Short mmCIF file of C-alpha atoms in Angstrom, two decimals:
data_model
loop_
_atom_site.label_atom_id
_atom_site.label_comp_id
_atom_site.label_asym_id
_atom_site.label_seq_id
_atom_site.Cartn_x
_atom_site.Cartn_y
_atom_site.Cartn_z
CA MET V 32 -49.35 -100.56 13.91
CA LEU V 33 -49.85 -100.68 17.82
CA VAL V 34 -50.50 -98.48 19.77
CA GLY V 35 -50.13 -99.30 23.75
CA ASN V 36 -52.64 -96.72 24.97
CA LYS V 37 -54.10 -94.64 29.21
CA SER V 38 -49.14 -95.26 30.09
CA ASP V 39 -50.26 -93.02 32.40
CA LEU V 40 -52.69 -95.72 34.53
CA CYS V 41 -49.29 -98.50 34.87
CA HIS V 42 -51.08 -100.32 37.15
CA LEU V 43 -54.34 -100.91 35.99
CA ARG V 44 -51.83 -102.04 33.27
CA ALA V 45 -53.20 -105.45 30.80
CA VAL V 46 -50.98 -106.62 29.35
CA PRO V 47 -46.61 -106.13 30.02
CA THR V 48 -44.72 -103.12 27.63
CA ASP V 49 -41.96 -106.37 26.80
CA GLU V 50 -45.59 -109.20 25.44
CA ALA V 51 -46.87 -106.43 23.11
CA ARG V 52 -43.43 -105.40 22.01
CA ALA V 53 -42.95 -109.12 21.27
CA PHE V 54 -45.96 -109.76 19.62
CA THR V 55 -45.12 -106.49 17.57
CA GLU V 56 -42.29 -107.69 16.04
CA LYS V 57 -43.38 -111.51 15.52
CA ASN V 58 -45.72 -109.52 13.41
CA ASN V 59 -44.28 -106.84 11.76
CA LEU V 60 -46.02 -104.14 13.45
CA SER V 61 -44.81 -100.67 15.07
CA PHE V 62 -45.73 -100.58 18.55
CA ILE V 63 -46.13 -97.48 20.95
CA GLU V 64 -47.45 -96.55 24.23
CA THR V 65 -48.78 -92.96 24.81
CA SER V 66 -51.21 -91.05 27.05
CA ALA V 67 -53.22 -89.14 25.84
CA LEU V 68 -53.66 -87.82 30.64
CA ASP V 69 -49.67 -87.14 30.56
CA SER V 70 -49.41 -86.17 26.34
CA ILE V 71 -47.51 -89.26 26.36
CA ASN V 72 -46.24 -89.63 22.00
CA ILE V 73 -49.42 -88.41 20.60
CA GLU V 74 -48.18 -86.49 18.62
CA GLU V 75 -45.79 -88.90 17.65
CA ALA V 76 -47.72 -92.19 17.46
CA PHE V 77 -49.44 -90.14 14.09
CA LYS V 78 -46.17 -88.96 12.89
CA ASN V 79 -45.36 -92.76 12.68
CA ILE V 80 -49.33 -93.79 11.46
CA LEU V 81 -48.51 -90.54 8.69
CA THR V 82 -45.18 -91.73 6.93
CA GLU V 83 -45.65 -95.38 7.61
CA ILE V 84 -48.78 -94.92 5.18
CA TYR V 85 -45.95 -92.86 3.68
CA HIS V 86 -44.25 -96.36 2.31
CA ILE V 87 -46.56 -98.07 1.77
CA MET V 88 -48.20 -96.12 -0.98
CA PRO V 89 -47.02 -97.06 -4.98
CA ASP V 90 -45.45 -92.86 -5.44
CA GLY V 91 -45.93 -92.28 -2.86
CA THR V 92 -48.25 -89.96 -2.93
CA PRO V 93 -52.31 -91.73 -2.59
CA ASN V 94 -54.73 -91.88 -5.42
CA LEU V 95 -57.50 -89.49 -4.96
CA LEU V 96 -59.27 -91.19 -8.20
CA THR V 97 -59.91 -95.03 -6.73
CA PRO V 98 -62.93 -96.70 -7.05
CA THR V 99 -64.19 -96.24 -3.71
CA HIS V 100 -63.25 -92.73 -3.02
CA SER V 101 -64.83 -91.73 -6.74
CA SER V 102 -67.99 -94.19 -5.97
CA MET V 103 -68.54 -92.38 -2.74
CA HIS V 104 -67.85 -89.06 -4.08
CA SER V 105 -69.98 -89.22 -6.33
CA SER V 106 -72.74 -90.14 -3.91
CA LEU V 107 -72.38 -87.23 -1.77
CA HIS V 108 -73.53 -85.68 -5.00
CA ARG V 109 -76.15 -86.88 -6.03
CA SER V 110 -79.07 -85.28 -6.53
CA PRO V 111 -81.61 -85.74 -3.24
CA THR V 112 -84.42 -87.91 -4.03
CA SER V 113 -88.08 -88.63 -2.31
CA ALA V 114 -88.79 -91.41 0.21
CA CYS V 115 -92.99 -91.41 -0.62
#
């Protein structure tokens, strides 16, 4: 997903919308422009990315027991050690 932010600042636009859309189509990405100042598409951007994540998960749900998560979890619960 490509998110163009600060869409309220059109006069400072660095990348034309058409160019961004062409890039996302070529690279099989979704595209949305947002403005936090004007509250435009913020919630929609989050919904879109979460929907995309949900669709790429093998069974539609996150696996909370992946090695990355379990090793991170175990490192958080280690007893403190002395540096001396």
